Short mmCIF file of C-alpha atoms in Angstrom, two decimals:
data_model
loop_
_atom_site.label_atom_id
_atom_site.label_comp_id
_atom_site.label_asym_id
_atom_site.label_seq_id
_atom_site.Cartn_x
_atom_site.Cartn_y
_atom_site.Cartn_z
CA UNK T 464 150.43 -210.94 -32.71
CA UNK T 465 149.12 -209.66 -29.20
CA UNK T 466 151.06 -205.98 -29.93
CA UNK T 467 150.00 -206.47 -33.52
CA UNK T 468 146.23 -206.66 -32.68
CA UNK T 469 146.44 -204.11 -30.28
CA UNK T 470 147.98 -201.62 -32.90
CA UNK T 471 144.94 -202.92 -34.93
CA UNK T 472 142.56 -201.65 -32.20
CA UNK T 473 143.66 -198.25 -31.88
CA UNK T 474 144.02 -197.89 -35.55
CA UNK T 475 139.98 -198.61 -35.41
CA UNK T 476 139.09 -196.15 -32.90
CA UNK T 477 136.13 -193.94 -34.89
CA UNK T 478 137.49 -190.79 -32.92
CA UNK T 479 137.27 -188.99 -36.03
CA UNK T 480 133.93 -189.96 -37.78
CA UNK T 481 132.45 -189.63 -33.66
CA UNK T 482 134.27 -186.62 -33.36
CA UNK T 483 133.82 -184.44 -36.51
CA UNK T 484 130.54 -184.98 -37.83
CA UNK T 485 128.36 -183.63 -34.85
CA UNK T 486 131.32 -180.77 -34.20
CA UNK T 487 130.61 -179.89 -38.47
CA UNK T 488 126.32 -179.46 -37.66
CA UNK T 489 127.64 -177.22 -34.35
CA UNK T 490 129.86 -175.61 -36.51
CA UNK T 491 127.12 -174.72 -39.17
CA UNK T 492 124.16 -173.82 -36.82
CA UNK T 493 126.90 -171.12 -35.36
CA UNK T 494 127.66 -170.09 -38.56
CA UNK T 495 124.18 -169.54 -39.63
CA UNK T 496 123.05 -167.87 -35.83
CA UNK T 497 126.37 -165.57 -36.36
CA UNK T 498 124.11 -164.20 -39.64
CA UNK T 499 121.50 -163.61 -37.95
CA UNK T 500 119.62 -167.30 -38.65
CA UNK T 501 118.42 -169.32 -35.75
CA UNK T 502 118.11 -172.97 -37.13
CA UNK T 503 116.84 -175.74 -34.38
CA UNK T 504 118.90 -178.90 -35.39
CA UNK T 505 121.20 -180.23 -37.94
CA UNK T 506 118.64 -181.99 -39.59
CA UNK T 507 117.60 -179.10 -40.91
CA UNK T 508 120.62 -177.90 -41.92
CA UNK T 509 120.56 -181.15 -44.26
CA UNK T 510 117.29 -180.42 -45.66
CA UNK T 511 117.84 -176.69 -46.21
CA UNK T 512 121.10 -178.06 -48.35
CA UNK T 513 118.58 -180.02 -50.57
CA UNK T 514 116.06 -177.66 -50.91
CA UNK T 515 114.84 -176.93 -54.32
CA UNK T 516 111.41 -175.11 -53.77
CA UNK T 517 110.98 -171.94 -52.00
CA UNK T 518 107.03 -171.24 -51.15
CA UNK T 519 106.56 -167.43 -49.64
CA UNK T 520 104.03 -165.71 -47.74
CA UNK T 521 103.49 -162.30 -49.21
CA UNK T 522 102.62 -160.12 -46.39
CA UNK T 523 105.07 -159.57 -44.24
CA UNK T 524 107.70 -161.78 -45.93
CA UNK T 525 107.95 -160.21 -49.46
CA UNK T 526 106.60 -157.08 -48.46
CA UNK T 527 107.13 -155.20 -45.52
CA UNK T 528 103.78 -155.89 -43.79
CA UNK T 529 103.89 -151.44 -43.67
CA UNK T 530 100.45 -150.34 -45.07
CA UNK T 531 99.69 -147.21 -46.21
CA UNK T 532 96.48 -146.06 -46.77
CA UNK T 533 96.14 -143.40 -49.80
CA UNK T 534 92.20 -143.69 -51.29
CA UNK T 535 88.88 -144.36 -49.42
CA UNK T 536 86.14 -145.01 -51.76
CA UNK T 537 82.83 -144.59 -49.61
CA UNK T 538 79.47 -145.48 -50.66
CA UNK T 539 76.45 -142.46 -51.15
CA UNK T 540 75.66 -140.54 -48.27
CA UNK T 541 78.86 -141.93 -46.38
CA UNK T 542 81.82 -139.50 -44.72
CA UNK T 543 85.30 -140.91 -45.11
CA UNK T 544 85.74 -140.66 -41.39
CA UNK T 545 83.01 -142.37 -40.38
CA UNK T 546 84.18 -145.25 -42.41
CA UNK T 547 87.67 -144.69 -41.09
CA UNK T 548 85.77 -144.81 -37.50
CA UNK T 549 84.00 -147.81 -37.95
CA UNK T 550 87.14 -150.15 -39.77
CA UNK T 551 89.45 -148.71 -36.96
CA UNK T 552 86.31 -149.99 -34.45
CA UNK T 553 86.27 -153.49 -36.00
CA UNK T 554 89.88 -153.93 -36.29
CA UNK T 555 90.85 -152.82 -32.27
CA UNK T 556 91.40 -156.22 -31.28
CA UNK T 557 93.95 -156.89 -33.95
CA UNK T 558 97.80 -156.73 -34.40
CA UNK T 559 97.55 -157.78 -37.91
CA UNK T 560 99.58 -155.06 -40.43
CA UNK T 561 96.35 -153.96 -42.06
CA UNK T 562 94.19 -153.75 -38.87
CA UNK T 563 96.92 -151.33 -37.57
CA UNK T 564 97.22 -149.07 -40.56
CA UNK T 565 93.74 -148.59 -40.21
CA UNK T 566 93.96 -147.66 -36.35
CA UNK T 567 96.65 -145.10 -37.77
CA UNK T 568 94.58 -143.79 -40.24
CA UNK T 569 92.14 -143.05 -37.87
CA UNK T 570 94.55 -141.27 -35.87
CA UNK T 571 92.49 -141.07 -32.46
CA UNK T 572 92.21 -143.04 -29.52
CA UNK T 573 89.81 -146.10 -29.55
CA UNK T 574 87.89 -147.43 -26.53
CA UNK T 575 88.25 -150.95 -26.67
CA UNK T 576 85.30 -151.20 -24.45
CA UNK T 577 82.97 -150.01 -27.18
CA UNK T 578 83.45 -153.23 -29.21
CA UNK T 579 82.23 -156.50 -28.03
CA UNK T 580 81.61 -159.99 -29.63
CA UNK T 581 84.58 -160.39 -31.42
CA UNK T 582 84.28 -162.73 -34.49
CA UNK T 583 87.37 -163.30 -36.78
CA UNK T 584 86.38 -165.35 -39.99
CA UNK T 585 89.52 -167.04 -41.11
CA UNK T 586 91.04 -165.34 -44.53
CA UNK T 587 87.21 -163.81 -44.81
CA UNK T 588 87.86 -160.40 -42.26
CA UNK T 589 86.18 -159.60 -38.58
CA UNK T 590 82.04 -159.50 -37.41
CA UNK T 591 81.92 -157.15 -34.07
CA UNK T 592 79.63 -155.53 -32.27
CA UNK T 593 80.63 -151.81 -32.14
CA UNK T 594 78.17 -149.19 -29.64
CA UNK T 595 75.89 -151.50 -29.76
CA UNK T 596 76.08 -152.08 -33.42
CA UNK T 597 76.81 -155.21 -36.04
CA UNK T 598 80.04 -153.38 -38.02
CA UNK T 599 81.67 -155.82 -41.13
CA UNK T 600 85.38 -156.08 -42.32
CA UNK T 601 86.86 -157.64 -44.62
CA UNK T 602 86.77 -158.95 -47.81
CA UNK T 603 84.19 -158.52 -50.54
CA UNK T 604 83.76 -162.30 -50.18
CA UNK T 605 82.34 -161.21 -46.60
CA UNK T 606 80.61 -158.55 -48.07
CA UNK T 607 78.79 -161.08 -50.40
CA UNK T 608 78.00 -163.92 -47.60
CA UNK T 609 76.09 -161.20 -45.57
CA UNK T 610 73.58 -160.21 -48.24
CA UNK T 611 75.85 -156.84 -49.25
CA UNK T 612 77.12 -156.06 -52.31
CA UNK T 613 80.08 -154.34 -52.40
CA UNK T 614 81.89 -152.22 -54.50
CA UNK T 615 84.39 -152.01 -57.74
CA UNK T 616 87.50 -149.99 -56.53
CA UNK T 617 89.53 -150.21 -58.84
CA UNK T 618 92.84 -150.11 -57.60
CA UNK T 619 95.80 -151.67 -56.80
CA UNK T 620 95.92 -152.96 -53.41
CA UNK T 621 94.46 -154.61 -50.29
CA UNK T 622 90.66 -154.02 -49.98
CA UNK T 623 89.38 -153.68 -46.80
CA UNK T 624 85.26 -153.23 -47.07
CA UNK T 625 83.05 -151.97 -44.16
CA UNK T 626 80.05 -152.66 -43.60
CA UNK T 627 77.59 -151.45 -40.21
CA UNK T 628 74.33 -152.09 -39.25
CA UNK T 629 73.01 -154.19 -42.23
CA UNK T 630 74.20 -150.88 -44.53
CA UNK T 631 77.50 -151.11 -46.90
CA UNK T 632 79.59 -147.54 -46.14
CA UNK T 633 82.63 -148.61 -48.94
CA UNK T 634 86.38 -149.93 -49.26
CA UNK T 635 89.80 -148.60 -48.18
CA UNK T 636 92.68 -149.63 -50.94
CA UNK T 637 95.81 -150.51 -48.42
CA UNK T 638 98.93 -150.99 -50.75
CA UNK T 639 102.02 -153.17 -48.97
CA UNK T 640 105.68 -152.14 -50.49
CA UNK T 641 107.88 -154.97 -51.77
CA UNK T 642 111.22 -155.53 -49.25
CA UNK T 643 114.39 -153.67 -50.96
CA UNK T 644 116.14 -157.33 -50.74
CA UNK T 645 113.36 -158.95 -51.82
CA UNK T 646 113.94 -158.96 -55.71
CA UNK T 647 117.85 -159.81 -54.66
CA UNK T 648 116.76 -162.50 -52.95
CA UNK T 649 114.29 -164.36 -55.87
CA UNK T 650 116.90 -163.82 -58.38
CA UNK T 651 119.70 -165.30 -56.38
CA UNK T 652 117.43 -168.61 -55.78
CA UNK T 653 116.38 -168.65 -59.41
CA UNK T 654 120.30 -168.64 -60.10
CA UNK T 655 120.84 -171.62 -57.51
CA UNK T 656 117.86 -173.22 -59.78
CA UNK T 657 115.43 -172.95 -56.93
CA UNK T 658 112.17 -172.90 -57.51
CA UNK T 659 109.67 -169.89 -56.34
CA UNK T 660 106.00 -170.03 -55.53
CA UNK T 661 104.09 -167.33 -53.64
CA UNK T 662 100.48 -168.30 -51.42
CA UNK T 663 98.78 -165.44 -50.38
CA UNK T 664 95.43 -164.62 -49.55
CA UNK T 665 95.07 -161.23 -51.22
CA UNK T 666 93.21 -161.06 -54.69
CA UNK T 667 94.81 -162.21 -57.93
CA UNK T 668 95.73 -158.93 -59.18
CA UNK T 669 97.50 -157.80 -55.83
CA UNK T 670 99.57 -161.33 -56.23
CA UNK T 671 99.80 -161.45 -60.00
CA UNK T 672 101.13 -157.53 -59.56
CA UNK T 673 103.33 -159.10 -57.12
CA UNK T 674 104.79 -161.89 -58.79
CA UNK T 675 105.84 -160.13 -61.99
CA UNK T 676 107.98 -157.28 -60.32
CA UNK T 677 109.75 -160.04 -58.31
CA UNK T 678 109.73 -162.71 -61.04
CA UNK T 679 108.34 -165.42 -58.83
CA UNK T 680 107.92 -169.10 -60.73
CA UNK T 681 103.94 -169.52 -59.64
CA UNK T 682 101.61 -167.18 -57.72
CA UNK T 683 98.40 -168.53 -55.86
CA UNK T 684 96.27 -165.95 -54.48
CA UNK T 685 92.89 -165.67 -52.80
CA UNK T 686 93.67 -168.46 -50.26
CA UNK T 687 92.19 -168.88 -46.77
CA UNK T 688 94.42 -170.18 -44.70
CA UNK T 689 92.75 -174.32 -45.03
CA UNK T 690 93.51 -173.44 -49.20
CA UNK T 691 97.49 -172.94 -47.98
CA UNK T 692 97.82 -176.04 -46.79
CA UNK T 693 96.15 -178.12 -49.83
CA UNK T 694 98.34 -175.93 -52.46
CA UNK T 695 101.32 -176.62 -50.48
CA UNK T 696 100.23 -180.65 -50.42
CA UNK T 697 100.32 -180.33 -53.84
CA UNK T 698 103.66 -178.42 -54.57
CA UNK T 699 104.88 -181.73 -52.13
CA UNK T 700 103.80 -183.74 -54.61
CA UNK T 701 105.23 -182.39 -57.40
CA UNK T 702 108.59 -181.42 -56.19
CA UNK T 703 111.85 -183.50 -57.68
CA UNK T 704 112.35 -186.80 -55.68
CA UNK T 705 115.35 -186.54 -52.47
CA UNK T 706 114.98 -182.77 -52.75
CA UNK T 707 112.88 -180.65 -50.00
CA UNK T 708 110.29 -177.79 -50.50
CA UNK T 709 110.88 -174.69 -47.76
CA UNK T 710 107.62 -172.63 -46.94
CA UNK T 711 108.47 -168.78 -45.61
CA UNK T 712 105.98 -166.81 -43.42
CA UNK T 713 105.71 -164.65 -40.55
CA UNK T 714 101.75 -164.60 -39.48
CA UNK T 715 99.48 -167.07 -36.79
CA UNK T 716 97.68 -168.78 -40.62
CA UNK T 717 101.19 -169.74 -41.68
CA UNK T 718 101.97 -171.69 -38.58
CA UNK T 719 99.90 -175.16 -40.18
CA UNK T 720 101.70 -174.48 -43.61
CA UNK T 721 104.97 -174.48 -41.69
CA UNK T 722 104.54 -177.15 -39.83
CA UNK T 723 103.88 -178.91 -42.93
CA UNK T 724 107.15 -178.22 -44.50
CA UNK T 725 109.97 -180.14 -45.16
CA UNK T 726 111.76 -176.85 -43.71
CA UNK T 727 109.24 -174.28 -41.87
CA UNK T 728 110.92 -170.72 -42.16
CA UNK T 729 109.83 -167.91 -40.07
CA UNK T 730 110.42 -164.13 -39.84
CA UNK T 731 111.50 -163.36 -36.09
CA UNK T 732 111.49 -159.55 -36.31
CA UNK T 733 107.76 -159.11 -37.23
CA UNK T 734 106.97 -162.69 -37.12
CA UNK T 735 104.24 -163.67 -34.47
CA UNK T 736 104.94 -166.40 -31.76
CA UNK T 737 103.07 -169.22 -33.36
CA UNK T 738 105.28 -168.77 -37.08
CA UNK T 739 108.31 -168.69 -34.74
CA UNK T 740 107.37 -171.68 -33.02
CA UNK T 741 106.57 -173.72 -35.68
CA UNK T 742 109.06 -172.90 -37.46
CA UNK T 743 112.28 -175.02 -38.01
CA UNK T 744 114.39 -171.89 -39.16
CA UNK T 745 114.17 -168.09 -37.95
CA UNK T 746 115.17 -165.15 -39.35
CA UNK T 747 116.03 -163.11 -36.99
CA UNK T 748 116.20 -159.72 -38.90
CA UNK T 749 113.10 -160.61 -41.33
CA UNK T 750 115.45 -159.94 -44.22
CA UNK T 751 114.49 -162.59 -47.41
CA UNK T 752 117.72 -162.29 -48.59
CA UNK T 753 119.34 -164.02 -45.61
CA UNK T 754 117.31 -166.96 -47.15
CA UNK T 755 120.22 -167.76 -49.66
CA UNK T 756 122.64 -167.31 -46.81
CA UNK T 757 121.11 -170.31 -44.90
CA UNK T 758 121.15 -172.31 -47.88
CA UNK T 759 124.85 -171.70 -48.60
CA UNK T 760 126.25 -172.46 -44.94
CA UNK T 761 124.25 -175.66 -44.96
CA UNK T 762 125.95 -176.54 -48.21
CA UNK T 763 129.29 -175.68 -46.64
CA UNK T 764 128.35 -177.13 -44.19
CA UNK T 765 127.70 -180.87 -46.14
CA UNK T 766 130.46 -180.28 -48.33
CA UNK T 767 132.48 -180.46 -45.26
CA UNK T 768 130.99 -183.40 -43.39
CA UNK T 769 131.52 -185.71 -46.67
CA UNK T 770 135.26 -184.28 -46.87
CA UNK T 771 135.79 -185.35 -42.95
CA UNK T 772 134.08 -188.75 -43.99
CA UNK T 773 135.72 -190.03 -47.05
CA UNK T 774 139.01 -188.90 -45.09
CA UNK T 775 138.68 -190.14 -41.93
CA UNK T 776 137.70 -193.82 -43.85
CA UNK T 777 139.89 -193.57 -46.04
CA UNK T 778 143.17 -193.02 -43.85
CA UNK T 779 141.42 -195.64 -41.32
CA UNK T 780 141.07 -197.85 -44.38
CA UNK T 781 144.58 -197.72 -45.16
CA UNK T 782 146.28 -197.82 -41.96
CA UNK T 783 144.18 -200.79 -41.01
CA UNK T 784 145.81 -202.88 -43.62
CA UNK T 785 149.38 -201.93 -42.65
CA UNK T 786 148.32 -202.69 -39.44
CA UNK T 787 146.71 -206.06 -40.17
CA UNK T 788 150.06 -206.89 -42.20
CA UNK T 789 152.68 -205.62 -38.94
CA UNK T 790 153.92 -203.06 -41.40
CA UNK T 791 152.35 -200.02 -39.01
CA UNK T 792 153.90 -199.47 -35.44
CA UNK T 793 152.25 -197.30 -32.74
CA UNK T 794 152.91 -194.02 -34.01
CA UNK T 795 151.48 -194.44 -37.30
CA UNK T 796 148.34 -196.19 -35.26
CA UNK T 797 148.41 -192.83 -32.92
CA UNK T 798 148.53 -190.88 -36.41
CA UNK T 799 145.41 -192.62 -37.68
CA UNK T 800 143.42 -192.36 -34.34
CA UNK T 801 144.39 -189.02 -32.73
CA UNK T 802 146.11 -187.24 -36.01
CA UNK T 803 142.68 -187.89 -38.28
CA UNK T 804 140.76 -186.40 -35.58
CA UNK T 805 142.81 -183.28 -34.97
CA UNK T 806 142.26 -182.80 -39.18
CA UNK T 807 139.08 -183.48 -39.40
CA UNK T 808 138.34 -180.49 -36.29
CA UNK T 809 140.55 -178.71 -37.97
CA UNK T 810 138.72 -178.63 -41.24
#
């Protein structure tokens, strides 16, 4: 009974549940960072397998946060480079996307010393103090809360509208191109029966525009950054019970959204240090399409952990009882202990 019981306690050894769970997360999370995808813990790995709601940033996520800058639409009496002059003014602070394809479209040198008093309003657009004078821009909401009115552009795009000394001087139309993987990308979640929801702050008809060519689920646009987070409480809400919602973004207003998250998903590339930080995943190479890639290794990654549990118990299970009964000797205990293990790595 005394070699009996000892066989017993060497059958019993967890060596291979101890063993080949953690080494399966390891595995995935070098998997995933040999794509290109940084992901901070196994937990996450978990999560990303259960996800079943994608939420995007546009900017810089979906589109390649590249403006250009083809029309100026400037009020009476107003040159287009002295509207050019006076955006590029109030935006010299910035390394937003749109505040630097307005720099470039001004093409010279700025003084940063001219501008002084530096005041962003959040999702609204920047109040400086260029030469000496109060310069506007933003949106038309901005426009609107100073006493301006602004005008109908009518055109596709981001509208940026400048404003200086009390008087409105007009609207540049910035247009943002879609990411070549980007379509690739929606269509292969939509497949995986993911659902896709874009939050952006531009106007409804950039996101609407948007939406259809990538054939997003739901589009919410015109959102300041406080509006992100209450939209994305309420996709929380709503989303299918033990399944998890991942929010994508790259910019410093993403970073509360998330953090928020069941899985916060960042852009590293163009992403800025506050998105990478509070993210939970990172992709490295900003590609969208490396999205579905992270999903699929965590799967893998799942599939395999259950595999190593159910055999690992089950050969423990087994030996255990031909153990208990005298049946097993040593080497079929050393099989059960060491031999499981060596599998379950293997696998």
């Amino acid at each position: 009974w005394v070699r009996r019981a000892l066989i017993f306690l060497v059958i019993s050894c967890p060596c291979a549940l101890v063993i080949s769970i953690p080494l399966s997360f390891f595995g995935g999370i070098g998997g995933a960072s040999s794509q290109g995808i940084l992901v901070k813990g196994g937990n996450y790995l978990e999560l990303l397998a259960r996800t079943k709601t994608v939420v995007f940033d546009k900017t810089g996520t979906l589109t390649r946060g590249v403006f250009e800058l083809p029309p100026i639409h400037t009020a009476p009496g107003v040159e287009e480079q002295e509207l050019l002059e006076w955006a590029a003014l109030a935006e010299c602070h910035s390394n937003h996307p749109i505040a630097q394809s307005l720099r470039r479209a001004w093409g010279r040198e700025i003084d940063p010393e001219r501008v002084t008093q530096v005041r962003e309003i959040p999702g609204r657009g920047v109040s400086v103090l260029a030469d000496g004078r109060p310069v506007l821009a933003g949106s038309a909401a901005l426009m609107v809360q100073e006493g301006l009115e602004p005008m109908e552009c009518g055109a596709e795009g981001t509208l940026v509208h400048v404003a200086a000394e009390g008087r409105y001087l007009g609207c540049a139309v910035i247009s943002d191109r879609i990411k070549d993987t980007a379509p690739a990308a929606i269509g292969d979640l939509k497949r995986r029966g993911v659902r896709t929801v874009m939050l952006t702050g531009d106007s409804q008809a950039v996101g609407q525009r948007v939406g259809r060519k990538l054939g997003l689920d739901q589009v919410h646009a015109q959102l300041l950054p406080a509006d992100k987070v209450e939209r994305l409480e309420e996709l929380l809400e709503a989303k299918p019970p033990k399944t998890a919602l991942a929010y994508v973004g790259d910019g410093v207003n993403d970073a509360p959204v998330l953090s928020r998250a069941d899985v916060g998903i960042a852009m590293g590339a163009m992403g800025s240090d506050a998105a990478i930080e509070a993210a939970d995943v990172v992709l490295m190479d900003d590609d969208p399409a490396k999205l579905t890639v992270a999903m699929d290794i965590a799967r893998k990654c799942l599939i395999i952990v259950r595999e190593n549990i159910v055999f690992a118990l089950a050969v423990k299970g087994l030996f255990l009882i031909l153990g208990a009964r005298g049946v097993a000797t040593m080497w079929e205990a050393v099989f059960a202990d060491v031999g499981v293990a060596v599998i379950a790595i293997l696998n």
